Amino acid sequence: MARAGLSAARLTEAAAEMADEAGIDAVTLSALARRFGVKDASLYSHVRNLRDLRVRVAMLASEEMTERIAAAVVGRAGRDALVAFADAYRDYALEHPGRYAATQMRFDPEEVADSVGLRRSVDLTYGMLRGYGLTEPDLTDAGRLLRATFHGYVHLELGGGFAHSPEVGASWSRSLDALHALLERWPSRNA
């Protein structure tokens, strides 16, 4: 299908756009084929199946989000790094809700083994947390707390869970202040 200009990268980008427009569940091979004006079978020389396509969207989103976070935190430490990291995370999720949702899928380790975005995301998170003086196993625990907090807030916000209040941004800032205070006084495992 050279006339359609299909490639795995082009299909992934189009699927990511579809996900942002209608949600990751709306991304199907048939819908993508219709978008390009080709038959479904034309896609199989570029992606293995729907799961492969959605994983590709997730990896693209992971790389995009990680790049945004990396640019935001460069040269920052402590509270400044935490806020820059969190704001970049939230902004990406709100601007690209379908792509963000794809990053929350459950992955088999072999599907993401080569993901530069995921590996760099962990490195950025741990680097920021080391600025608070944390070491393992506290790095893992604190990283999980941040992910749960950021994802929970964004998930509720995207789902309209905070629609009753115009102070969503102020609550986000206060939440980051609370996380910063906690990270500065991270409890010891022996406490």
PDB file of C-alpha atoms in Angstrom, residues 90-171:
ATOM      1  CA  ARG A  90      -0.435  16.617  34.560  1.00  0.00           C
ATOM      2  CA  ASP A  91      -0.260  18.964  31.572  1.00  0.00           C
ATOM      3  CA  TYR A  92       0.634  16.109  29.215  1.00  0.00           C
ATOM      4  CA  ALA A  93      -2.190  13.927  30.538  1.00  0.00           C
ATOM      5  CA  LEU A  94      -4.752  16.717  30.210  1.00  0.00           C
ATOM      6  CA  GLU A  95      -3.589  17.660  26.698  1.00  0.00           C
ATOM      7  CA  HIS A  96      -3.362  14.044  25.472  1.00  0.00           C
ATOM      8  CA  PRO A  97      -5.937  12.042  27.433  1.00  0.00           C
ATOM      9  CA  GLY A  98      -6.052   9.091  25.032  1.00  0.00           C
ATOM     10  CA  ARG A  99      -2.305   8.743  24.799  1.00  0.00           C
ATOM     11  CA  TYR A 100      -2.045   9.086  28.558  1.00  0.00           C
ATOM     12  CA  ALA A 101      -4.672   6.366  29.059  1.00  0.00           C
ATOM     13  CA  ALA A 102      -2.610   4.078  26.829  1.00  0.00           C
ATOM     14  CA  THR A 103       0.385   4.478  29.154  1.00  0.00           C
ATOM     15  CA  GLN A 104      -1.699   3.048  31.984  1.00  0.00           C
ATOM     16  CA  MET A 105      -2.269  -0.308  30.280  1.00  0.00           C
ATOM     17  CA  ARG A 106      -0.809  -3.425  31.839  1.00  0.00           C
ATOM     18  CA  PHE A 107       2.235  -4.475  29.839  1.00  0.00           C
ATOM     19  CA  ASP A 108       4.046  -7.759  29.514  1.00  0.00           C
ATOM     20  CA  PRO A 109       7.741  -7.176  30.267  1.00  0.00           C
ATOM     21  CA  GLU A 110       8.796  -8.284  26.777  1.00  0.00           C
ATOM     22  CA  GLU A 111       6.444  -5.736  25.194  1.00  0.00           C
ATOM     23  CA  VAL A 112       8.227  -2.826  26.856  1.00  0.00           C
ATOM     24  CA  ALA A 113      11.745  -4.191  27.298  1.00  0.00           C
ATOM     25  CA  ASP A 114      13.141  -1.794  24.698  1.00  0.00           C
ATOM     26  CA  SER A 115      11.163   1.258  25.831  1.00  0.00           C
ATOM     27  CA  VAL A 116      13.501   4.199  26.198  1.00  0.00           C
ATOM     28  CA  GLY A 117      10.627   6.331  27.510  1.00  0.00           C
ATOM     29  CA  LEU A 118       9.716   4.007  30.365  1.00  0.00           C
ATOM     30  CA  ARG A 119      13.321   3.455  31.414  1.00  0.00           C
ATOM     31  CA  ARG A 120      14.066   7.183  31.304  1.00  0.00           C
ATOM     32  CA  SER A 121      10.882   7.922  33.256  1.00  0.00           C
ATOM     33  CA  VAL A 122      12.107   5.723  36.100  1.00  0.00           C
ATOM     34  CA  ASP A 123      15.540   7.372  35.955  1.00  0.00           C
ATOM     35  CA  LEU A 124      13.995  10.858  36.115  1.00  0.00           C
ATOM     36  CA  THR A 125      11.732   9.902  39.004  1.00  0.00           C
ATOM     37  CA  TYR A 126      14.541   8.323  41.003  1.00  0.00           C
ATOM     38  CA  GLY A 127      16.867  11.219  40.214  1.00  0.00           C
ATOM     39  CA  MET A 128      14.354  13.706  41.544  1.00  0.00           C
ATOM     40  CA  LEU A 129      13.740  11.612  44.647  1.00  0.00           C
ATOM     41  CA  ARG A 130      17.456  11.241  45.343  1.00  0.00           C
ATOM     42  CA  GLY A 131      17.409  15.033  45.724  1.00  0.00           C
ATOM     43  CA  TYR A 132      15.386  14.385  48.872  1.00  0.00           C
ATOM     44  CA  GLY A 133      18.118  12.082  50.162  1.00  0.00           C
ATOM     45  CA  LEU A 134      16.162   8.883  49.517  1.00  0.00           C
ATOM     46  CA  THR A 135      17.801   5.561  48.737  1.00  0.00           C
ATOM     47  CA  GLU A 136      16.372   2.092  48.119  1.00  0.00           C
ATOM     48  CA  PRO A 137      13.966   0.712  49.185  1.00  0.00           C
ATOM     49  CA  ASP A 138      12.525   4.164  49.894  1.00  0.00           C
ATOM     50  CA  LEU A 139      13.049   5.290  46.280  1.00  0.00           C
ATOM     51  CA  THR A 140      10.648   2.622  45.067  1.00  0.00           C
ATOM     52  CA  ASP A 141       8.084   3.387  47.773  1.00  0.00           C
ATOM     53  CA  ALA A 142       8.221   7.145  47.133  1.00  0.00           C
ATOM     54  CA  GLY A 143       8.087   6.614  43.368  1.00  0.00           C
ATOM     55  CA  ARG A 144       4.940   4.530  43.766  1.00  0.00           C
ATOM     56  CA  LEU A 145       3.401   7.199  45.989  1.00  0.00           C
ATOM     57  CA  LEU A 146       4.085   9.895  43.391  1.00  0.00           C
ATOM     58  CA  ARG A 147       2.707   7.801  40.540  1.00  0.00           C
ATOM     59  CA  ALA A 148      -0.423   6.916  42.509  1.00  0.00           C
ATOM     60  CA  THR A 149      -0.971  10.538  43.516  1.00  0.00           C
ATOM     61  CA  PHE A 150      -0.342  12.034  40.082  1.00  0.00           C
ATOM     62  CA  HIS A 151      -2.354   9.385  38.267  1.00  0.00           C
ATOM     63  CA  GLY A 152      -5.208   9.469  40.752  1.00  0.00           C
ATOM     64  CA  TYR A 153      -5.521  13.230  40.539  1.00  0.00           C
ATOM     65  CA  VAL A 154      -5.326  13.296  36.741  1.00  0.00           C
ATOM     66  CA  HIS A 155      -7.708  10.367  36.373  1.00  0.00           C
ATOM     67  CA  LEU A 156     -10.308  12.077  38.557  1.00  0.00           C
ATOM     68  CA  GLU A 157      -9.780  15.402  36.792  1.00  0.00           C
ATOM     69  CA  LEU A 158     -10.139  13.887  33.319  1.00  0.00           C
ATOM     70  CA  GLY A 159     -13.249  12.046  34.428  1.00  0.00           C
ATOM     71  CA  GLY A 160     -14.910  15.217  35.701  1.00  0.00           C
ATOM     72  CA  GLY A 161     -14.484  14.253  39.343  1.00  0.00           C
ATOM     73  CA  PHE A 162     -13.496  17.798  40.284  1.00  0.00           C
ATOM     74  CA  ALA A 163     -16.027  19.569  38.062  1.00  0.00           C
ATOM     75  CA  HIS A 164     -17.901  20.859  41.103  1.00  0.00           C
ATOM     76  CA  SER A 165     -15.003  23.099  42.113  1.00  0.00           C
ATOM     77  CA  PRO A 166     -13.193  25.826  40.197  1.00  0.00           C
ATOM     78  CA  GLU A 167     -10.180  25.448  42.516  1.00  0.00           C
ATOM     79  CA  VAL A 168      -8.670  22.366  40.865  1.00  0.00           C
ATOM     80  CA  GLY A 169      -5.364  24.118  40.170  1.00  0.00           C
ATOM     81  CA  ALA A 170      -5.117  25.420  43.718  1.00  0.00           C
ATOM     82  CA  SER A 171      -5.798  21.930  45.102  1.00  0.00           C
TER      83      SER A 171
END
